[in-house]
Amino acid sequence: MGFFDFLTEEIAIDLGTANTLIIHNDKVVVDSPSIVARDRISGKIIAVGKEANLMQGKTHENIKTIRPLKDGVIADFDASEQMMSQFIKNVPALKKRLFPPSLRMVICIPSGITEVEMRAVKESAERVNGKEVYLIHEPMAAAIGIGIDIMQPKGNMIVDIGGGTTEIAVLALGGIVCDKSVKIAGDVFTNDIVYYMRTQHNLYVGEATAENIKISIGAATEDLEMPPEEMSVQGRDLLTGKPKQVQISYREIAKALDKSILRIEDAVMETLSQTPPELAADIYNTGIYLAGGGSMLRGLDKRLSQKTDLPVYIAEDPLRAVVRGTGIALKNLDRFKNILIK
Ligand SMILES: Nc1ncnc2c1ncn2[C@@H]1O[C@H](COP(=O)(O)OP(=O)(O)OP(=O)(O)O)[C@@H](O)[C@H]1O
Ligand SMILES: [Mg+2]
């Protein structure tokens, strides 16, 4: 511990396509949509997180809402940095400080990320005062967050269904043995619903409405034990141009999402087929762990379980499993030094 350590603060960040979470002093202090609103004329960021999210789909020509991450990686560097910087400034304990403290950070990254993308995350972190920056692969963080002992000579399979990507990984001995990342996750589900409403009901709905449908009555299968009730959905009639309302059932959403979920199933099956036999034997006993917001889609666990003939468990608080694991890695840098990327 150095002399100036009292000037250093430690934070763990899950910079996700849909949501950014920050842990400081063991507590989730930021949990916000990864979105910023920019004034087109001045170029200034006028809102971030929840506030910017409320503006989505309702902007006029001088305001643009941007999601700085796409498919799990930074797509708009400037916006992503400003967003990160704003979120860090909003951490209550850091707000009170006279000088911005230097930061020891652990940030998670998708397992399929390239060297260049990795460097971009690191450089962004350094520019927001990260003096000591470590990166950790998301499936690893998810596993730690779920409470799996990843250092054991035992195979575990994690499927993290986020907003931008679904990451499937088999972990053992503190490493990723085989993995697969597909760009089918929550955002694609939402777009499937927009498309379905347009083609089946001639109803034009925005992304926020489609996401609401997904969360309220979304399903991965028509065979649900506790089906949700029908939902009224409002939007614009594509034929008459008038606002209109229709009733939608979860069965329709299950149909709308079927193709995308099939692709996730295929990716899981493919990863299983590449798993070395000793680890496959472990997974036969331990099953598959799901994390990420997309894993909360009704019946998805059941559908994956039927497809793979394995038990499937959803992590407790799946939206926070990755950041929880990132926070644990931050607190135990020594123990996890082999899996952190400096
Ligand atoms: N109850 C729910 N049912 C279905 N989907 C949900 C539910 N709650 C949240 N989601 C979806 O989960 C996704 C966000 O999950 P998460 O925060 O894990 O993603 P992320 O970490 O930001 O993305 P990525 O890991 O791909 O970068 C969104 O698409 C959201 O619509
Ligand atoms: Mg994620």
Short mmCIF file of C-alpha atoms and ligand atoms in Angstrom, two decimals:
data_model
loop_
_atom_site.label_atom_id
_atom_site.label_comp_id
_atom_site.label_asym_id
_atom_site.label_seq_id
_atom_site.Cartn_x
_atom_site.Cartn_y
_atom_site.Cartn_z
CA MET A 1 0.00 0.00 0.00
CA GLY A 2 1.54 3.30 -1.06
CA PHE A 3 1.67 6.54 0.87
CA PHE A 4 -0.87 8.19 -1.38
CA ASP A 5 -3.30 5.31 -1.23
CA PHE A 6 -5.74 7.37 0.79
CA LEU A 7 -6.17 9.46 -2.34
CA THR A 8 -7.14 6.40 -4.36
CA GLU A 9 -10.67 5.09 -4.66
CA GLU A 10 -11.63 1.68 -5.97
CA ILE A 11 -14.50 1.08 -8.35
CA ALA A 12 -15.77 -1.85 -10.38
CA ILE A 13 -17.60 -1.14 -13.63
CA ASP A 14 -19.85 -3.21 -15.86
CA LEU A 15 -20.00 -1.07 -18.98
CA GLY A 16 -22.85 -2.82 -20.79
CA THR A 17 -24.63 -2.23 -24.06
CA ALA A 18 -27.91 -1.67 -22.22
CA ASN A 19 -26.90 -0.82 -18.65
CA THR A 20 -23.85 0.51 -16.84
CA LEU A 21 -23.32 -0.44 -13.23
CA ILE A 22 -20.68 0.73 -10.78
CA ILE A 23 -19.74 -0.75 -7.43
CA HIS A 24 -17.93 1.36 -4.85
CA ASN A 25 -17.30 0.18 -1.29
CA ASP A 26 -19.23 -3.04 -1.93
CA LYS A 27 -22.38 -1.21 -2.95
CA VAL A 28 -23.96 -0.73 -6.36
CA VAL A 29 -23.87 3.05 -6.56
CA VAL A 30 -24.70 3.48 -10.25
CA ASP A 31 -27.25 1.41 -12.18
CA SER A 32 -28.27 3.34 -15.26
CA PRO A 33 -29.12 2.79 -18.89
CA SER A 34 -26.04 3.24 -21.12
CA ILE A 35 -27.34 6.19 -23.02
CA VAL A 36 -26.50 9.86 -23.49
CA ALA A 37 -28.36 12.77 -25.07
CA ARG A 38 -26.34 15.22 -27.11
CA ASP A 39 -27.22 18.70 -28.35
CA ARG A 40 -26.55 18.54 -32.08
CA ILE A 41 -25.66 22.21 -32.36
CA SER A 42 -23.23 22.66 -29.48
CA GLY A 43 -22.16 19.00 -29.44
CA LYS A 44 -22.54 19.06 -25.65
CA ILE A 45 -23.88 16.11 -23.69
CA ILE A 46 -27.05 17.35 -22.01
CA ALA A 47 -28.15 14.23 -20.17
CA VAL A 48 -26.89 10.75 -19.34
CA GLY A 49 -28.41 7.56 -17.98
CA LYS A 50 -32.02 7.53 -16.82
CA GLU A 51 -32.63 11.13 -17.80
CA ALA A 52 -31.36 10.54 -21.34
CA ASN A 53 -33.34 7.32 -21.52
CA LEU A 54 -36.59 9.20 -20.93
CA MET A 55 -35.81 11.33 -23.97
CA GLN A 56 -35.39 8.32 -26.24
CA GLY A 57 -37.80 8.31 -29.16
CA LYS A 58 -39.15 11.69 -28.08
CA THR A 59 -36.38 14.01 -29.23
CA HIS A 60 -36.65 16.91 -31.65
CA GLU A 61 -34.09 17.63 -34.33
CA ASN A 62 -31.60 19.42 -32.05
CA ILE A 63 -31.29 16.57 -29.58
CA LYS A 64 -29.95 13.16 -30.35
CA THR A 65 -29.90 10.21 -28.01
CA ILE A 66 -26.93 7.90 -28.43
CA ARG A 67 -26.16 4.49 -27.05
CA PRO A 68 -22.35 4.60 -26.98
CA LEU A 69 -21.96 0.82 -26.88
CA LYS A 70 -22.98 -1.58 -29.54
CA ASP A 71 -22.71 -5.37 -29.33
CA GLY A 72 -20.89 -5.05 -26.03
CA VAL A 73 -18.10 -2.82 -27.29
CA ILE A 74 -17.59 0.94 -27.48
CA ALA A 75 -18.99 2.29 -30.74
CA ASP A 76 -18.89 6.02 -29.94
CA PHE A 77 -15.72 6.80 -27.99
CA ASP A 78 -16.47 10.37 -27.11
CA ALA A 79 -19.99 9.65 -25.89
CA SER A 80 -18.87 6.58 -23.96
CA GLU A 81 -16.11 8.48 -22.19
CA GLN A 82 -18.37 11.33 -21.25
CA MET A 83 -20.95 8.89 -20.02
CA MET A 84 -18.42 7.03 -17.90
CA SER A 85 -17.01 10.23 -16.54
CA GLN A 86 -20.48 11.51 -15.62
CA PHE A 87 -21.43 8.25 -13.94
CA ILE A 88 -18.21 8.25 -11.90
CA LYS A 89 -18.81 11.84 -10.87
CA ASN A 90 -22.25 10.81 -9.67
CA VAL A 91 -20.89 8.23 -7.23
CA PRO A 92 -22.04 9.80 -3.95
CA ALA A 93 -18.79 9.26 -2.02
CA LEU A 94 -16.72 10.73 -4.86
CA LYS A 95 -18.99 13.73 -5.31
CA LYS A 96 -18.00 15.08 -1.92
CA ARG A 97 -14.27 15.01 -2.69
CA LEU A 98 -12.52 18.29 -3.30
CA PHE A 99 -10.23 16.80 -5.94
CA PRO A 100 -11.21 13.97 -8.23
CA PRO A 101 -9.46 10.93 -6.71
CA SER A 102 -7.29 8.64 -8.79
CA LEU A 103 -9.05 5.37 -9.39
CA ARG A 104 -8.18 1.75 -9.17
CA MET A 105 -10.66 0.13 -11.50
CA VAL A 106 -11.76 -3.26 -12.68
CA ILE A 107 -13.86 -3.12 -15.84
CA CYS A 108 -15.41 -6.08 -17.54
CA ILE A 109 -15.19 -6.75 -21.26
CA PRO A 110 -16.89 -9.25 -23.56
CA SER A 111 -14.90 -12.43 -24.10
CA GLY A 112 -14.85 -12.01 -27.87
CA ILE A 113 -13.31 -8.52 -27.77
CA THR A 114 -10.34 -7.61 -30.01
CA GLU A 115 -7.02 -6.16 -28.82
CA VAL A 116 -7.93 -2.79 -30.30
CA GLU A 117 -11.30 -2.72 -28.57
CA MET A 118 -9.66 -3.75 -25.32
CA ARG A 119 -7.16 -0.91 -25.58
CA ALA A 120 -10.01 1.51 -26.25
CA VAL A 121 -11.74 0.55 -23.01
CA LYS A 122 -8.50 0.89 -21.11
CA GLU A 123 -7.64 4.27 -22.58
CA SER A 124 -11.12 5.59 -21.86
CA ALA A 125 -10.75 4.46 -18.27
CA GLU A 126 -7.37 6.14 -17.98
CA ARG A 127 -8.77 9.40 -19.27
CA VAL A 128 -11.42 9.42 -16.54
CA ASN A 129 -8.64 9.23 -13.92
CA GLY A 130 -8.09 5.48 -13.86
CA LYS A 131 -4.53 5.12 -12.56
CA GLU A 132 -4.59 1.37 -12.18
CA VAL A 133 -6.95 -0.30 -14.62
CA TYR A 134 -7.67 -4.02 -14.84
CA LEU A 135 -9.98 -5.74 -17.27
CA ILE A 136 -11.89 -8.94 -16.68
CA HIS A 137 -13.81 -11.10 -19.13
CA GLU A 138 -17.55 -10.88 -18.59
CA PRO A 139 -18.35 -14.62 -18.31
CA MET A 140 -15.63 -14.87 -15.67
CA ALA A 141 -17.09 -11.93 -13.77
CA ALA A 142 -20.57 -13.41 -14.09
CA ALA A 143 -19.37 -16.74 -12.68
CA ILE A 144 -17.68 -15.06 -9.73
CA GLY A 145 -20.84 -13.01 -9.17
CA ILE A 146 -22.97 -16.14 -9.19
CA GLY A 147 -20.71 -17.61 -6.52
CA ILE A 148 -18.92 -20.26 -8.56
CA ASP A 149 -15.37 -21.10 -7.51
CA ILE A 150 -13.78 -20.56 -10.91
CA MET A 151 -10.30 -21.65 -9.81
CA GLN A 152 -11.40 -25.26 -9.27
CA PRO A 153 -10.45 -27.96 -11.78
CA LYS A 154 -14.11 -28.26 -12.63
CA GLY A 155 -16.07 -27.15 -15.67
CA ASN A 156 -18.90 -24.65 -15.47
CA MET A 157 -21.00 -23.20 -18.24
CA ILE A 158 -22.17 -19.60 -18.14
CA VAL A 159 -24.61 -18.01 -20.59
CA ASP A 160 -24.82 -14.22 -20.21
CA ILE A 161 -27.69 -12.79 -22.23
CA GLY A 162 -27.26 -9.02 -22.16
CA GLY A 163 -28.58 -6.24 -24.35
CA GLY A 164 -26.11 -6.52 -27.21
CA THR A 165 -24.56 -9.95 -26.99
CA THR A 166 -25.08 -13.41 -25.62
CA GLU A 167 -21.82 -14.77 -24.30
CA ILE A 168 -21.49 -18.47 -23.74
CA ALA A 169 -18.42 -19.77 -21.97
CA VAL A 170 -17.09 -22.90 -20.36
CA LEU A 171 -14.77 -22.04 -17.49
CA ALA A 172 -12.31 -24.17 -15.56
CA LEU A 173 -9.15 -23.52 -13.53
CA GLY A 174 -9.63 -19.76 -13.73
CA GLY A 175 -9.70 -19.70 -17.52
CA ILE A 176 -12.09 -19.76 -20.45
CA VAL A 177 -11.83 -23.17 -22.10
CA CYS A 178 -14.23 -22.52 -24.94
CA ASP A 179 -16.59 -19.70 -25.66
CA LYS A 180 -18.91 -18.25 -28.20
CA SER A 181 -20.40 -14.82 -28.53
CA VAL A 182 -23.47 -14.09 -30.68
CA LYS A 183 -24.99 -10.72 -31.39
CA ILE A 184 -28.46 -11.92 -30.45
CA ALA A 185 -29.67 -10.66 -27.09
CA GLY A 186 -32.17 -8.27 -25.51
CA ASP A 187 -31.91 -5.58 -28.20
CA VAL A 188 -32.64 -8.07 -30.96
CA PHE A 189 -35.62 -9.42 -29.00
CA THR A 190 -36.95 -5.87 -28.78
CA ASN A 191 -36.47 -5.32 -32.51
CA ASP A 192 -38.20 -8.64 -33.23
CA ILE A 193 -41.22 -7.30 -31.36
CA VAL A 194 -41.19 -4.00 -33.29
CA TYR A 195 -41.09 -6.00 -36.52
CA TYR A 196 -43.82 -8.39 -35.42
CA MET A 197 -46.18 -5.56 -34.44
CA ARG A 198 -45.58 -3.87 -37.77
CA THR A 199 -46.08 -6.91 -39.95
CA GLN A 200 -48.83 -8.71 -37.99
CA HIS A 201 -50.82 -5.78 -36.60
CA ASN A 202 -49.91 -2.90 -38.90
CA LEU A 203 -48.93 -1.11 -35.75
CA TYR A 204 -45.82 1.00 -35.57
CA VAL A 205 -44.41 0.96 -32.02
CA GLY A 206 -41.24 2.56 -30.70
CA GLU A 207 -38.37 0.71 -29.07
CA ALA A 208 -39.39 1.75 -25.56
CA THR A 209 -42.88 0.31 -26.09
CA ALA A 210 -41.47 -2.90 -27.55
CA GLU A 211 -39.12 -3.29 -24.59
CA ASN A 212 -42.04 -2.76 -22.26
CA ILE A 213 -43.99 -5.51 -24.07
CA LYS A 214 -40.97 -7.81 -23.79
CA ILE A 215 -40.60 -7.28 -20.06
CA SER A 216 -44.35 -7.36 -19.29
CA ILE A 217 -45.46 -10.35 -21.33
CA GLY A 218 -42.39 -11.55 -23.27
CA ALA A 219 -41.89 -15.30 -23.45
CA ALA A 220 -39.46 -17.75 -24.99
CA THR A 221 -42.04 -20.47 -25.33
CA GLU A 222 -45.82 -20.81 -25.60
CA ASP A 223 -45.67 -23.50 -22.97
CA LEU A 224 -45.53 -21.41 -19.78
CA GLU A 225 -46.60 -22.56 -16.34
CA MET A 226 -47.73 -19.14 -15.22
CA PRO A 227 -48.66 -17.21 -18.35
CA PRO A 228 -49.01 -13.41 -18.11
CA GLU A 229 -52.29 -11.76 -19.05
CA GLU A 230 -52.91 -10.04 -22.36
CA MET A 231 -51.60 -6.53 -22.73
CA SER A 232 -52.92 -3.44 -24.52
CA VAL A 233 -50.36 -1.88 -26.80
CA GLN A 234 -50.62 1.57 -28.32
CA GLY A 235 -48.83 2.90 -31.36
CA ARG A 236 -49.47 4.35 -34.79
CA ASP A 237 -51.62 2.54 -37.34
CA LEU A 238 -49.49 2.15 -40.44
CA LEU A 239 -52.50 2.25 -42.77
CA THR A 240 -54.57 5.11 -41.39
CA GLY A 241 -51.81 7.04 -39.61
CA LYS A 242 -54.00 7.31 -36.51
CA PRO A 243 -52.97 6.26 -33.00
CA LYS A 244 -54.35 2.79 -32.32
CA GLN A 245 -54.49 0.13 -29.61
CA VAL A 246 -54.34 -3.65 -29.93
CA GLN A 247 -54.42 -6.56 -27.47
CA ILE A 248 -51.37 -8.80 -27.47
CA SER A 249 -50.79 -12.16 -25.80
CA TYR A 250 -47.54 -13.74 -24.68
CA ARG A 251 -48.05 -16.46 -27.30
CA GLU A 252 -47.60 -13.91 -30.06
CA ILE A 253 -44.40 -12.64 -28.48
CA ALA A 254 -43.10 -16.18 -28.15
CA LYS A 255 -43.67 -16.56 -31.90
CA ALA A 256 -41.99 -13.23 -32.61
CA LEU A 257 -38.89 -14.21 -30.63
CA ASP A 258 -38.67 -17.82 -31.71
CA LYS A 259 -36.06 -17.40 -34.47
CA SER A 260 -33.71 -15.37 -32.29
CA ILE A 261 -33.96 -17.80 -29.41
CA LEU A 262 -33.26 -20.66 -31.78
CA ARG A 263 -29.96 -18.97 -32.63
CA ILE A 264 -29.05 -18.71 -28.97
CA GLU A 265 -29.94 -22.38 -28.51
CA ASP A 266 -27.76 -23.30 -31.48
CA ALA A 267 -24.83 -21.33 -30.05
CA VAL A 268 -25.20 -23.09 -26.69
CA MET A 269 -25.34 -26.48 -28.43
CA GLU A 270 -22.27 -25.63 -30.49
CA THR A 271 -20.30 -24.60 -27.41
CA LEU A 272 -21.33 -27.81 -25.65
CA SER A 273 -20.16 -29.82 -28.63
CA GLN A 274 -16.73 -28.16 -28.41
CA THR A 275 -16.36 -28.79 -24.69
CA PRO A 276 -13.63 -31.29 -23.75
CA PRO A 277 -15.21 -34.51 -22.41
CA GLU A 278 -14.01 -34.21 -18.82
CA LEU A 279 -15.54 -30.77 -18.56
CA ALA A 280 -18.70 -31.92 -20.34
CA ALA A 281 -19.00 -34.54 -17.61
CA ASP A 282 -18.79 -31.78 -14.98
CA ILE A 283 -21.41 -29.70 -16.75
CA TYR A 284 -23.71 -32.71 -16.88
CA ASN A 285 -23.71 -32.50 -13.09
CA THR A 286 -23.54 -28.74 -12.54
CA GLY A 287 -25.84 -27.61 -15.35
CA ILE A 288 -25.89 -24.21 -17.04
CA TYR A 289 -25.97 -20.85 -15.27
CA LEU A 290 -27.77 -17.92 -16.88
CA ALA A 291 -26.98 -14.26 -16.21
CA GLY A 292 -27.81 -10.92 -17.83
CA GLY A 293 -31.16 -9.19 -18.19
CA GLY A 294 -32.16 -11.31 -21.19
CA SER A 295 -32.13 -14.44 -19.03
CA MET A 296 -35.27 -13.14 -17.30
CA LEU A 297 -37.37 -13.73 -20.40
CA ARG A 298 -40.17 -16.05 -19.28
CA GLY A 299 -39.55 -19.70 -20.05
CA LEU A 300 -36.10 -19.20 -21.53
CA ASP A 301 -34.49 -21.32 -18.82
CA LYS A 302 -37.01 -24.08 -19.42
CA ARG A 303 -36.53 -23.96 -23.17
CA LEU A 304 -32.74 -24.17 -22.86
CA SER A 305 -33.09 -26.99 -20.38
CA GLN A 306 -35.31 -28.97 -22.75
CA LYS A 307 -32.92 -28.37 -25.63
CA THR A 308 -29.77 -29.39 -23.76
CA ASP A 309 -31.24 -31.93 -21.32
CA LEU A 310 -29.35 -30.13 -18.59
CA PRO A 311 -30.51 -28.30 -15.50
CA VAL A 312 -30.52 -24.52 -16.11
CA TYR A 313 -30.30 -22.01 -13.27
CA ILE A 314 -30.91 -18.27 -13.45
CA ALA A 315 -28.48 -16.23 -11.34
CA GLU A 316 -29.89 -14.34 -8.41
CA ASP A 317 -30.46 -10.76 -9.59
CA PRO A 318 -29.17 -11.59 -13.11
CA LEU A 319 -28.80 -7.92 -14.13
CA ARG A 320 -26.18 -7.48 -11.42
CA ALA A 321 -24.28 -10.78 -11.49
CA VAL A 322 -21.51 -9.40 -13.72
CA VAL A 323 -20.90 -6.23 -11.73
CA ARG A 324 -21.04 -8.20 -8.48
CA GLY A 325 -18.31 -10.49 -9.76
CA THR A 326 -16.30 -7.53 -11.00
CA GLY A 327 -16.58 -6.01 -7.52
CA ILE A 328 -15.38 -9.22 -5.89
CA ALA A 329 -12.39 -9.34 -8.26
CA LEU A 330 -11.58 -5.74 -7.32
CA LYS A 331 -11.59 -6.57 -3.63
CA ASN A 332 -9.41 -9.62 -4.16
CA LEU A 333 -6.93 -8.41 -6.74
CA ASP A 334 -4.24 -10.75 -5.49
CA ARG A 335 -6.39 -13.83 -5.61
CA PHE A 336 -7.66 -13.05 -9.09
CA LYS A 337 -4.46 -11.56 -10.52
CA ASN A 338 -4.10 -14.39 -13.03
CA ILE A 339 -7.45 -13.77 -14.61
CA LEU A 340 -7.30 -9.98 -14.64
CA ILE A 341 -5.83 -8.28 -17.68
CA LYS A 342 -3.57 -5.39 -16.80
N1 LIG B 1 -37.67 -9.05 -17.18
C1 LIG B 1 -37.03 -9.04 -18.33
N2 LIG B 1 -37.37 -9.89 -19.34
C2 LIG B 1 -36.73 -9.89 -20.50
N3 LIG B 1 -35.69 -9.07 -20.79
C3 LIG B 1 -35.29 -8.20 -19.83
C4 LIG B 1 -35.92 -8.14 -18.57
N4 LIG B 1 -35.32 -7.18 -17.83
C5 LIG B 1 -34.35 -6.66 -18.61
N5 LIG B 1 -34.33 -7.27 -19.81
C6 LIG B 1 -33.43 -6.99 -20.94
O1 LIG B 1 -32.10 -7.23 -20.56
C7 LIG B 1 -31.24 -6.45 -21.37
C8 LIG B 1 -30.22 -5.76 -20.52
O2 LIG B 1 -29.48 -6.74 -19.85
P1 LIG B 1 -28.03 -6.40 -19.25
O3 LIG B 1 -28.09 -5.18 -18.40
O4 LIG B 1 -27.52 -7.66 -18.66
O5 LIG B 1 -27.26 -6.05 -20.60
P2 LIG B 1 -25.85 -5.33 -20.76
O6 LIG B 1 -24.91 -5.93 -19.77
O7 LIG B 1 -26.02 -3.87 -20.70
O8 LIG B 1 -25.48 -5.74 -22.25
P3 LIG B 1 -24.19 -6.51 -22.83
O9 LIG B 1 -23.76 -7.49 -21.77
O10 LIG B 1 -24.68 -7.18 -24.07
O11 LIG B 1 -23.21 -5.45 -23.11
C9 LIG B 1 -32.12 -5.43 -22.09
O12 LIG B 1 -32.25 -5.81 -23.44
C10 LIG B 1 -33.44 -5.54 -21.35
O13 LIG B 1 -34.53 -5.26 -22.20
MG MG B 2 -23.56 -7.44 -19.71
#
